[in-house]
Short mmCIF file of C-alpha atoms in Angstrom, two decimals:
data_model
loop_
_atom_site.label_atom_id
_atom_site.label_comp_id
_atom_site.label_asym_id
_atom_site.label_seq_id
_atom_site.Cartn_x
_atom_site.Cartn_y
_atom_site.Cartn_z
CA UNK A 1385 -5.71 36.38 -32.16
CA UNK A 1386 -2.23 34.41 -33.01
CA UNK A 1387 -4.39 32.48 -35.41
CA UNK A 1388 -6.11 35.73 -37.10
CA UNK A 1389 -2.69 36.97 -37.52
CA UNK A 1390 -1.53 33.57 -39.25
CA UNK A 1391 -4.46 33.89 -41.42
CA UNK A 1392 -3.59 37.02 -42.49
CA UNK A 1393 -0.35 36.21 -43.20
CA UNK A 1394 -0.82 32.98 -45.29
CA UNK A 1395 -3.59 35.08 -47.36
CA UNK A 1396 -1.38 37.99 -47.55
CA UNK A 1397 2.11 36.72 -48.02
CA UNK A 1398 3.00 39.37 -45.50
CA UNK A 1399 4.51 38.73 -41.83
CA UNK A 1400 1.71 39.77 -39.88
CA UNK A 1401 2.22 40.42 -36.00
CA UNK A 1402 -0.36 39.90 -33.18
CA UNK A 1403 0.17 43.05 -30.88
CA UNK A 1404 -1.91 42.80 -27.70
CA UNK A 1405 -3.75 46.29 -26.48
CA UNK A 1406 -5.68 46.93 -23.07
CA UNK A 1407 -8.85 48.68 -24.09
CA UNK A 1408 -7.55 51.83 -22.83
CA UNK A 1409 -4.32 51.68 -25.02
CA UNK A 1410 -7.11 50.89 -28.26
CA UNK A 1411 -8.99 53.74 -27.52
CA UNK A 1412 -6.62 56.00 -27.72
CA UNK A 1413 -5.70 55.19 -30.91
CA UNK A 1414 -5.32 58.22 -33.83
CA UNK A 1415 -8.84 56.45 -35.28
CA UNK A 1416 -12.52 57.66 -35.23
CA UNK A 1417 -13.38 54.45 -34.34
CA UNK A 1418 -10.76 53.57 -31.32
CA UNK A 1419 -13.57 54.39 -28.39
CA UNK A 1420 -16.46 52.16 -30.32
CA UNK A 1421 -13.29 49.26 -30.68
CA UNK A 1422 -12.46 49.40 -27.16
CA UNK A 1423 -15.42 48.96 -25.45
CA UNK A 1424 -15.93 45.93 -27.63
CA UNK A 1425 -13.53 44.49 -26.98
CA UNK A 1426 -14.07 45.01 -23.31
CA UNK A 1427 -17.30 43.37 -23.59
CA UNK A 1428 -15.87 40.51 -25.57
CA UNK A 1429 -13.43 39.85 -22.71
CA UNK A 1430 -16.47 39.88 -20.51
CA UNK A 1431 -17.15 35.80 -19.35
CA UNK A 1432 -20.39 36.70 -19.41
CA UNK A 1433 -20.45 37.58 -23.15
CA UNK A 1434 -19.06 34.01 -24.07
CA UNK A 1435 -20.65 32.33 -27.60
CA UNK A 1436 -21.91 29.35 -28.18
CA UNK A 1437 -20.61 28.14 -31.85
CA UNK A 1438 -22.85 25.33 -31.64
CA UNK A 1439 -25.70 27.34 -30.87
CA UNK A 1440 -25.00 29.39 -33.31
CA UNK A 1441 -25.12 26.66 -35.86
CA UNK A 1442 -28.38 25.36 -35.07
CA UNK A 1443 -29.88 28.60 -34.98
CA UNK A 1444 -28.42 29.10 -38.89
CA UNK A 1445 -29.52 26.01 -39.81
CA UNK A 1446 -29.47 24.75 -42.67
CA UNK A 1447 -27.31 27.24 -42.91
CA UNK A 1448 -23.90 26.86 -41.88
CA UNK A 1449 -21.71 29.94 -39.85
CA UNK A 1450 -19.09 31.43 -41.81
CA UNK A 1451 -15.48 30.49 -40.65
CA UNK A 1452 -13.20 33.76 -40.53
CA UNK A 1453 -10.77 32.16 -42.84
CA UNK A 1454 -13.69 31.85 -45.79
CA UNK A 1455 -14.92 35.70 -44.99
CA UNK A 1456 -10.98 36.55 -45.33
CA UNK A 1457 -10.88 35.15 -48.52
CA UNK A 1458 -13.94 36.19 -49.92
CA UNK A 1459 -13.07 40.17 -48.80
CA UNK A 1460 -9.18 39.99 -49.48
CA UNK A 1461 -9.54 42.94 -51.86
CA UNK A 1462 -11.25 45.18 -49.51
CA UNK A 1463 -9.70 48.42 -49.58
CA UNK A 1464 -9.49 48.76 -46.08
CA UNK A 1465 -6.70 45.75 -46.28
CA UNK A 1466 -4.80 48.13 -49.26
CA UNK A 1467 -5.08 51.13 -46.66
CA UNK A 1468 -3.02 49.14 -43.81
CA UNK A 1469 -0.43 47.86 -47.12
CA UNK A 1470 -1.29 43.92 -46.98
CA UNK A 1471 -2.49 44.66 -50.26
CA UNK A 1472 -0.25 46.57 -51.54
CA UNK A 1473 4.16 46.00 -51.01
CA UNK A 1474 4.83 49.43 -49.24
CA UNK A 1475 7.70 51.75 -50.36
CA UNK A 1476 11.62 50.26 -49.73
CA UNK A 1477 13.63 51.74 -46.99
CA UNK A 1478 17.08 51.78 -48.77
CA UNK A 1479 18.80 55.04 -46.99
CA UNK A 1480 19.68 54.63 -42.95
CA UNK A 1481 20.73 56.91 -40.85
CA UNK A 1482 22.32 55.48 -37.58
CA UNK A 1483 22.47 57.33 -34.75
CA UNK A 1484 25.73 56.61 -32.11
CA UNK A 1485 27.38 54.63 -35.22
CA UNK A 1486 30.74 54.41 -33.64
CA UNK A 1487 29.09 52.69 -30.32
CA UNK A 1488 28.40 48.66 -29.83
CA UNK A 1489 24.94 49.03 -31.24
CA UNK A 1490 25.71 51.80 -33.87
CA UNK A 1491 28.89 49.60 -34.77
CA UNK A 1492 26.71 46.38 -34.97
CA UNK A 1493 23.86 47.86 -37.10
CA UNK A 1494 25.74 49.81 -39.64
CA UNK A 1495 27.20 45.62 -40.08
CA UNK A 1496 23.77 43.99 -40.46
CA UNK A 1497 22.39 46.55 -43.02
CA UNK A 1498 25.80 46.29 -45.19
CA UNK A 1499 25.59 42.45 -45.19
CA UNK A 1500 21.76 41.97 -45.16
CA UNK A 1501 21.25 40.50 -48.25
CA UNK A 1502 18.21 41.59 -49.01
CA UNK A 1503 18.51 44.97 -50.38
CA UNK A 1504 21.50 47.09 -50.87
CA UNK A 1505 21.30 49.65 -48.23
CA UNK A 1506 23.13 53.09 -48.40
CA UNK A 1507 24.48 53.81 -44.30
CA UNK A 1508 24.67 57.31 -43.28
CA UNK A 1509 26.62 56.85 -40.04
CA UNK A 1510 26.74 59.89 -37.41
CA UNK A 1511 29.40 60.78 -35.69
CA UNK A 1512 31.21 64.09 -33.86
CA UNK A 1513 34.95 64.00 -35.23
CA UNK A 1514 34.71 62.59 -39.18
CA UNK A 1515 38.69 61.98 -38.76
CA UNK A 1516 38.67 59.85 -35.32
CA UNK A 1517 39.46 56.31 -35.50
CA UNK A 1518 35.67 55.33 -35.08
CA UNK A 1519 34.38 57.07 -37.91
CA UNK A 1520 37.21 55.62 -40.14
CA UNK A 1521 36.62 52.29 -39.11
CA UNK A 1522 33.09 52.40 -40.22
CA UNK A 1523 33.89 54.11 -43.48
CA UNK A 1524 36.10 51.33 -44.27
CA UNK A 1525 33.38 48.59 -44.35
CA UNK A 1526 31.76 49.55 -47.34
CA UNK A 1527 33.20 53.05 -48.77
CA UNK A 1528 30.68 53.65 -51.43
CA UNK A 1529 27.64 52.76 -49.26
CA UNK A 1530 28.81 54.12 -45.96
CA UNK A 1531 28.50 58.09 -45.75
CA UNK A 1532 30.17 59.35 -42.31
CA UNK A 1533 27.60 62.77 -41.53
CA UNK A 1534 29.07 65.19 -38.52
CA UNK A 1535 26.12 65.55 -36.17
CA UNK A 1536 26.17 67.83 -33.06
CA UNK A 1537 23.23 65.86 -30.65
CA UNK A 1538 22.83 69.62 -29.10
CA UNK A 1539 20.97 71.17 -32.10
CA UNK A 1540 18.28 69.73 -33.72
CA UNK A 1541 19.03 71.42 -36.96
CA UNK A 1542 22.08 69.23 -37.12
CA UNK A 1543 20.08 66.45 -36.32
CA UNK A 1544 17.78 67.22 -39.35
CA UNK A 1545 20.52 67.28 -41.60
CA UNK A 1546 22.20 64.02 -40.76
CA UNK A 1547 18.40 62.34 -41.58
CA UNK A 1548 18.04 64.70 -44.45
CA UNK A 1549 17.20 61.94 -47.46
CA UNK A 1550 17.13 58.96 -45.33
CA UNK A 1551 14.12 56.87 -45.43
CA UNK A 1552 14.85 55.07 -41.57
CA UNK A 1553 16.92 55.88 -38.82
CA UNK A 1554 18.43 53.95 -36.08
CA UNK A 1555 18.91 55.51 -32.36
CA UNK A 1556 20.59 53.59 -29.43
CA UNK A 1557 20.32 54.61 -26.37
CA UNK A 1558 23.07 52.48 -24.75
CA UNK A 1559 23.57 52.03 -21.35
CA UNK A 1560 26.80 49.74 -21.67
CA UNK A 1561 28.99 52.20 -23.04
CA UNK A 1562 29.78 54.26 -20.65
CA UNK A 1563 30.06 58.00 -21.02
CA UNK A 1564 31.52 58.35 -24.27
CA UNK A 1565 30.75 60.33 -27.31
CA UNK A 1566 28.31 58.14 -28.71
CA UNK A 1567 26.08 57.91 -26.03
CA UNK A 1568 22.76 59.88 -26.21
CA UNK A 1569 21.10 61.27 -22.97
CA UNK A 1570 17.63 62.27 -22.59
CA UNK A 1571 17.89 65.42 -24.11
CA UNK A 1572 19.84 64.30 -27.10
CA UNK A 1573 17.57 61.68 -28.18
CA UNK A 1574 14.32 64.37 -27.60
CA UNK A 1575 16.45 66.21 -30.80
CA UNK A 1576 17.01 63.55 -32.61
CA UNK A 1577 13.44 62.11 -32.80
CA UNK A 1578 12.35 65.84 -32.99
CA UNK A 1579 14.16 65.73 -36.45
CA UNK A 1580 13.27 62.67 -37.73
CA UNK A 1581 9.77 63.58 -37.10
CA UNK A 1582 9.87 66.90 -38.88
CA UNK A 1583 11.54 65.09 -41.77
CA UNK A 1584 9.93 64.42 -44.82
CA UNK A 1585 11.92 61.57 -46.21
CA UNK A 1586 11.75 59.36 -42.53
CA UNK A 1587 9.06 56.81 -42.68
CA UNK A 1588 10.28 54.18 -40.39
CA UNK A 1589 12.70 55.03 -36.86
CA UNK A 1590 13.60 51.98 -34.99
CA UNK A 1591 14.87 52.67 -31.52
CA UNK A 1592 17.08 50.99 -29.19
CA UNK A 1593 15.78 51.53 -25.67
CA UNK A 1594 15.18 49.97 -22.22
CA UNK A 1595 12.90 49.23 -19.23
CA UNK A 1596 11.40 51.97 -17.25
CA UNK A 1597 12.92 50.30 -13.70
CA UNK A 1598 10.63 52.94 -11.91
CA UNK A 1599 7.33 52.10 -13.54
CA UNK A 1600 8.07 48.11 -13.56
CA UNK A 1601 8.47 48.28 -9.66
CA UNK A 1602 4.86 50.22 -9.23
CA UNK A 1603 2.84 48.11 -11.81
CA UNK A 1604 4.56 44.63 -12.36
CA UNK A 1605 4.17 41.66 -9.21
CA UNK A 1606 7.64 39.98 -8.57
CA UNK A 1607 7.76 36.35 -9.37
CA UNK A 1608 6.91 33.93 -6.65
CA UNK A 1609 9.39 34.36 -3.78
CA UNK A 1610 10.94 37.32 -5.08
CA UNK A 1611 10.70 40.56 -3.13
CA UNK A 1612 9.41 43.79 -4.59
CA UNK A 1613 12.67 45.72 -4.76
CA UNK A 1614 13.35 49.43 -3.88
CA UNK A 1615 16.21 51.27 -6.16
CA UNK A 1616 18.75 53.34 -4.68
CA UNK A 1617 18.79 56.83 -5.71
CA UNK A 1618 19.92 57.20 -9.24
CA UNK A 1619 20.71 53.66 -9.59
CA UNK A 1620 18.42 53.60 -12.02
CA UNK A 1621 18.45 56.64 -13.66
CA UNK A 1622 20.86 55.94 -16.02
CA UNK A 1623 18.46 53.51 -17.25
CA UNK A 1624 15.41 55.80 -16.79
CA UNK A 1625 16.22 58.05 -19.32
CA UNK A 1626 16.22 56.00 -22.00
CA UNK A 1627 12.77 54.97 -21.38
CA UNK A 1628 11.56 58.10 -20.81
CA UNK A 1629 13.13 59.16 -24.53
CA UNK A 1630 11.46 56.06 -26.02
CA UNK A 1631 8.29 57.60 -24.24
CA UNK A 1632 8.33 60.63 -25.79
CA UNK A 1633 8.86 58.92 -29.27
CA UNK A 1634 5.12 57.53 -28.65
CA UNK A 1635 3.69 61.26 -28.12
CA UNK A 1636 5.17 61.95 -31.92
CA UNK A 1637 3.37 61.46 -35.36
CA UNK A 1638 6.02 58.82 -36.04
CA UNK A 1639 6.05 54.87 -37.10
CA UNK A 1640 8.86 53.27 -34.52
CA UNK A 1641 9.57 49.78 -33.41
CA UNK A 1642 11.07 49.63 -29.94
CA UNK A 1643 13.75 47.03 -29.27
CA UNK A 1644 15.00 46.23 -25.90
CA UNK A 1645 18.51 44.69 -25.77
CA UNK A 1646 19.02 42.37 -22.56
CA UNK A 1647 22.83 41.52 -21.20
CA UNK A 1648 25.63 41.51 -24.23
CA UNK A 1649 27.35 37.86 -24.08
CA UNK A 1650 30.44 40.08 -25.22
CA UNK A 1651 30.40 41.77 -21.54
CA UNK A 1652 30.67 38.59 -19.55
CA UNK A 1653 33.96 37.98 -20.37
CA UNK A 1654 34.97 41.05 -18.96
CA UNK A 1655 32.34 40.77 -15.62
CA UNK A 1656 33.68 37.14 -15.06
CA UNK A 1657 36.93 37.25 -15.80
CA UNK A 1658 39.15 35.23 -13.93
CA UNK A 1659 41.92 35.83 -11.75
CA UNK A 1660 45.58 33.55 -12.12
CA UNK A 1661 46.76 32.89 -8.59
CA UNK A 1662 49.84 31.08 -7.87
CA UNK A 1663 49.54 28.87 -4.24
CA UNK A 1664 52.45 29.60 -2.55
CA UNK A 1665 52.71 25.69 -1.07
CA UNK A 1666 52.13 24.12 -4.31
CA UNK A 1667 53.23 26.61 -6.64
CA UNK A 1668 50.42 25.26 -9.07
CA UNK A 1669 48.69 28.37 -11.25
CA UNK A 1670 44.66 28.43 -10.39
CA UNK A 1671 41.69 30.71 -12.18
CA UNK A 1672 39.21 32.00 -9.94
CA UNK A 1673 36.42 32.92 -11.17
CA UNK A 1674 34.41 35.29 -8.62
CA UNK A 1675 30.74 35.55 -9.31
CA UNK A 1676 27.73 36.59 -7.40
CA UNK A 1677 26.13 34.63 -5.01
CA UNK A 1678 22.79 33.26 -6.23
CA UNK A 1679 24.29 31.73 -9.09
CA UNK A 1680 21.89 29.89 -10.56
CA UNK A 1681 19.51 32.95 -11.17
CA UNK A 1682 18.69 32.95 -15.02
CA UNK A 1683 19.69 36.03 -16.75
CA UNK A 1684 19.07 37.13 -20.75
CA UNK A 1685 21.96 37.08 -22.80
CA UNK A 1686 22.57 37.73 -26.75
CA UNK A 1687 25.56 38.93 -28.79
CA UNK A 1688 25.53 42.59 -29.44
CA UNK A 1689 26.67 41.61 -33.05
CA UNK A 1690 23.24 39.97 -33.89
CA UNK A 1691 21.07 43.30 -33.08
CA UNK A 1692 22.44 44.50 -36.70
CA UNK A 1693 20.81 41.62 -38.52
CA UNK A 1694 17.61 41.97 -36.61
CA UNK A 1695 17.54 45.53 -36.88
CA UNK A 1696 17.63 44.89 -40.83
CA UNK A 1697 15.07 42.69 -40.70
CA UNK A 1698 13.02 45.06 -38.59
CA UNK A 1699 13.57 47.81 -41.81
CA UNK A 1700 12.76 44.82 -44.18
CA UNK A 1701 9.01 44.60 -42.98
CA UNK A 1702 8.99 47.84 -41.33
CA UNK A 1703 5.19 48.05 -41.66
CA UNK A 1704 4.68 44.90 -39.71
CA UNK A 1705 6.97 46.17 -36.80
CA UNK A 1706 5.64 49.27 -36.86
CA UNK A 1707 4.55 50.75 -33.04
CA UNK A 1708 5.50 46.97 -31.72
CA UNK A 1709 8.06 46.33 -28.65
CA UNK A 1710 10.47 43.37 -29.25
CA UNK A 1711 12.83 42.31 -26.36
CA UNK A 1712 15.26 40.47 -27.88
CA UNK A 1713 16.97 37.73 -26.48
CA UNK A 1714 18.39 34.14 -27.53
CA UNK A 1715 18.79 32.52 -23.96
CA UNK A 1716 18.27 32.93 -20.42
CA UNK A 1717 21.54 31.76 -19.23
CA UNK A 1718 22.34 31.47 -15.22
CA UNK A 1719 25.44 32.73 -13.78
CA UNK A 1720 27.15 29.33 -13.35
CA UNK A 1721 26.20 27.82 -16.64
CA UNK A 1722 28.28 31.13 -17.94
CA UNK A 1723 30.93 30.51 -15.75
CA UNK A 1724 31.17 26.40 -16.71
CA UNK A 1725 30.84 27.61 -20.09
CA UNK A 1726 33.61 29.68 -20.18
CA UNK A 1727 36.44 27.28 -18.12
CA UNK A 1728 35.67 24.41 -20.44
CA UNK A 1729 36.29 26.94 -23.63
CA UNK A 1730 38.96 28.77 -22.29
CA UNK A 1731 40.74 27.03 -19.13
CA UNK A 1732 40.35 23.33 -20.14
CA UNK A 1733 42.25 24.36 -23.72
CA UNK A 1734 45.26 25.76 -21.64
CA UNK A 1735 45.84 22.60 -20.06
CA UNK A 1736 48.92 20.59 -21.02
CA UNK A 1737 51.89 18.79 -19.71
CA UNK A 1738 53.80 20.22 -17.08
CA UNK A 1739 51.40 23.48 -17.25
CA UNK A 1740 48.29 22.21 -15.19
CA UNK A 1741 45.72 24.79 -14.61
CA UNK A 1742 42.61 24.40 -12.72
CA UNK A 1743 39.59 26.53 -12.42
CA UNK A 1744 37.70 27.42 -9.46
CA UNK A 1745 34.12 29.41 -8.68
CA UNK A 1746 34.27 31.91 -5.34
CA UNK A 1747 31.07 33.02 -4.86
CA UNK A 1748 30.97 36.48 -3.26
CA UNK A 1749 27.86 38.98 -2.41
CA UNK A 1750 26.35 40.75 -5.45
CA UNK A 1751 27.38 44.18 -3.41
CA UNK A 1752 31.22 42.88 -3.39
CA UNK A 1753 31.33 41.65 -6.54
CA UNK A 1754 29.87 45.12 -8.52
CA UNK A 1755 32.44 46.90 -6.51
CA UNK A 1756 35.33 44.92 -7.37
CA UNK A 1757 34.65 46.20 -11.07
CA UNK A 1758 36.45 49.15 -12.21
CA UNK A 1759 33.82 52.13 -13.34
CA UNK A 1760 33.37 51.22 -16.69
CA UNK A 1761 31.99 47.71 -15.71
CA UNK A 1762 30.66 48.86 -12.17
CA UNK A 1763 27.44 50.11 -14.64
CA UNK A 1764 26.87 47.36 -16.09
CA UNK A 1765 27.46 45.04 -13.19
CA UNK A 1766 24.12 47.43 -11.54
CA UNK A 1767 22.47 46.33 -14.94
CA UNK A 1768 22.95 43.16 -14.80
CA UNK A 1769 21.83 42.91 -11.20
CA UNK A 1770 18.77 44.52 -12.14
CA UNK A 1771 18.23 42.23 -15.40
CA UNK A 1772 19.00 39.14 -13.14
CA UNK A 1773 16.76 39.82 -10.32
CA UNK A 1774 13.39 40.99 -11.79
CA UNK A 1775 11.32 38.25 -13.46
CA UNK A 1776 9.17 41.20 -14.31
CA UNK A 1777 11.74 42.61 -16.87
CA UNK A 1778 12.64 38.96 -18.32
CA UNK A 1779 8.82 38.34 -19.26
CA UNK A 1780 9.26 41.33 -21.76
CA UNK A 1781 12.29 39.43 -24.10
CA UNK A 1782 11.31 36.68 -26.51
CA UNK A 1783 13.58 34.15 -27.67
CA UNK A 1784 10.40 33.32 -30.31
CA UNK A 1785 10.16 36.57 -31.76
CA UNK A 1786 14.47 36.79 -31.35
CA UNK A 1787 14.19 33.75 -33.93
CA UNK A 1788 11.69 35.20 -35.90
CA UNK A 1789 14.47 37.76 -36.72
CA UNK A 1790 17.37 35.67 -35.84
CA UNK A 1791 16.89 32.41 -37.05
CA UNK A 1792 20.62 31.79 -37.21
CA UNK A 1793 21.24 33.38 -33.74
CA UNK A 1794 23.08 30.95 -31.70
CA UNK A 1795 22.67 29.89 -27.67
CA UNK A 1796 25.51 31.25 -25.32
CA UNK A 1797 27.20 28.10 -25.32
CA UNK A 1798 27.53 27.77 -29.41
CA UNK A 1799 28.31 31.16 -29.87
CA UNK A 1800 31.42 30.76 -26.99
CA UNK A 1801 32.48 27.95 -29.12
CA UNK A 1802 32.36 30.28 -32.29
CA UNK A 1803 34.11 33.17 -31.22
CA UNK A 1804 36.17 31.27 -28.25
CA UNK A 1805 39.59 32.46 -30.22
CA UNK A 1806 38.90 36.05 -31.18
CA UNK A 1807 42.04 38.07 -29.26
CA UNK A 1808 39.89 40.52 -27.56
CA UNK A 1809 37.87 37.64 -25.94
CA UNK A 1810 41.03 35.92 -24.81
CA UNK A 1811 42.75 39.52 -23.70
CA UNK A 1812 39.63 39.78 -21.71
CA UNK A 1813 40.23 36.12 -19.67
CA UNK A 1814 43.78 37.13 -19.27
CA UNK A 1815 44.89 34.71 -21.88
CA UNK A 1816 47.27 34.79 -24.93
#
């Protein structure tokens, strides 16, 4: 079917997308032919309904069979190809409204529409106080194509207004950012795709979610070795709701792509940031670094700057993303490679004469090391344990169809290097 799709696309001139249904998902498709679809396709992936292409051929002879890419051709101007838009370039999305602008994922998308270069895109970025620092930030980027729109989450009217003559919206539902005013709960983001769906200038919402922890550990098997786990009580709640929202955006008459962000690189300078320790004896300065034992578990990284551009490109073909789920990720990284990473940027550039520093790893339980964090970063450590035990969760991010977005996006390593001397970044390893 990857092939079909390539066809399509080099006929077309269109990106065209290979998205994988069980028979049950296809027949319950909004089409009067979904139930006829599915069951062929269930017979198809019956062994026992297995063609013979050489068979075939000597029963046609001297006739030859048909290859798919000469019946493509010779139908390309079917109208059933103009009713799905290969035919035909659908309509521009050139108005956005993003919802939580003033939050990590708000911040970094109403960045990647501005600078996409692709089409000039008009921002209308939500936000509660119009005069906080936030909003004025954001309005400073691009004044005459950034419109800051109050939005109450609580009302749906308000909701409706703040998509009122946009053509997309963007809605994160982000985890990471603790309990601040840009973060949308269940409820709020049940409003907010209540609106966009009664709109009538919305065609395309694309929405930030994450895993359903609770339905993973019922359907998905644990990798080889790895235990089926059991969440504490609301552990994963937090990250529950935003899959149930995303959920609920599938029950609506609405075309959404679903995105799935894994760990921000930006947060492990904060969850491994060192501590300077003088020995008394010596007197000589040391980093520790303390990190959680089982260090060489891979977990998915990727800047939280480089879900703007994707997001972009996402509203660039929006037809082709349309109801698809895209994990994005550009490495899976393990916890020491981040660690080594970090002391040669960092630690190894301190180093002079007369100032020796050295760097060393304490590994400590994953328990001790979450609760060592303060609260903010005590979430995320419980996401990150999550995101670096369950192979089930990693098999849903692609770092092929990240660089089908992304095909600038950098590994961990290169994008250290990049942004190794950014203040915040240093603050963060308690450096000047």
């Amino acid at each position: 079917m990857e092939e079909v799709a390539d066809e399509f696309s080099d006929l077309f001139g269109k990106d065209v997308l290979y998205n994988p249904l069980t028979p049950k998902e296809m027949a319950q498709l909004p089409i009067p032919a979904a139930g006829c679809m599915a069951q062929m396709c269930q017979f198809l992936g019956d062994p026992r309904s297995a063609h013979d292409i050489e068979g075939t051929a000597s029963v046609m002879f001297p006739r030859k069979p048909q290859l798919f890419r000469d019946w493509l051709l010779i139908n390309s101007d079917n109208k059933a190809f103009e009713e799905v838009g290969l035919s035909i370039d659908p309509k521009e999305l050139t108005t956005v409204t993003v919802f939580g602008a003033s939050g990590l994922q708000g911040t970094s998308v109403v960045k990647g529409l501005l600078t996409d270069t692709r089409k000039h895109y008009q921002v209308r970025a939500t936000t509660r106080h119009l005069d906080g620092a936030h909003a004025q930030v954001l309005l400073a980027m691009d004044p005459e194509r950034v419109t800051l729109v109050q939005a109450d989450f609580e009302s749906v009217e308000s909701c409706a207004a703040a998509v009122d003559g946009a053509d997309g919206a963007f809605l994160a539902t982000d985890f990471f950012e603790g309990a601040s005013e840009h973060v949308v709960d269940e409820h709020h983001a049940r409003n907010i795709i209540d609106a966009c769906e009664a709109s009538h200038t919305v065609r395309h919402v694309v929405f930030s979610t994450m895993e359903y922890i609770e339905e993973i550990n019922k359907k998905l098997v644990p990798d080889e070795g790895e235990e089926r786990r059991e969440e504490k009580a609301g552990e994963s709640d937090r990250i529950d709701i935003r899959a149930r929202a995303a959920a609920y955006a599938r029950t609506k008459k609405l075309s959404c792509t679903f995105v799935l962000m894994p760990c921000y690189s930006e947060m492990f300078y904060k969850l491994l940031m060192p501590q300077l320790v003088v020995d008394e004896g010596t007197g000589e300065e040391r980093a520790i670094m303390t990190v959680p034992t089982k260090g060489d578990t891979k977990v998915m990284c990727m800047s939280v700057d480089d879900l703007g551009p994707a997001v972009a490109s996402i509203f660039d073909s929006y037809q082709v993303y349309a109801g698809h789920e895209i994990g994005l990720v550009t490495e899976f990284v393990s916890v020491k490679e981040m660690t080594d990473i970090l002391a040669d940027a960092y630690i190894a550039q301190t180093k002079g004469e007369g100032d020796e520093k050295s760097v060393e790893m304490k590994e400590i339980p994953m328990e001790r090391w979450i609760e060592q964090k303060d609260t903010y970063m005590k979430d995320f450590g419980e996401m990150f344990k999550y995101l670096s035990h369950s192979g089930a969760v990693r098999k849903r991010h692609s770092v092929a169809k990240t660089m089908k977005l992304l095909p600038e996006t950098k590994p961990f390593k290169k994008w250290v290097e990049q942004n190794k001397d950014k203040t915040q970044f240093r603050q963060s390893l308690g450096l000047r």
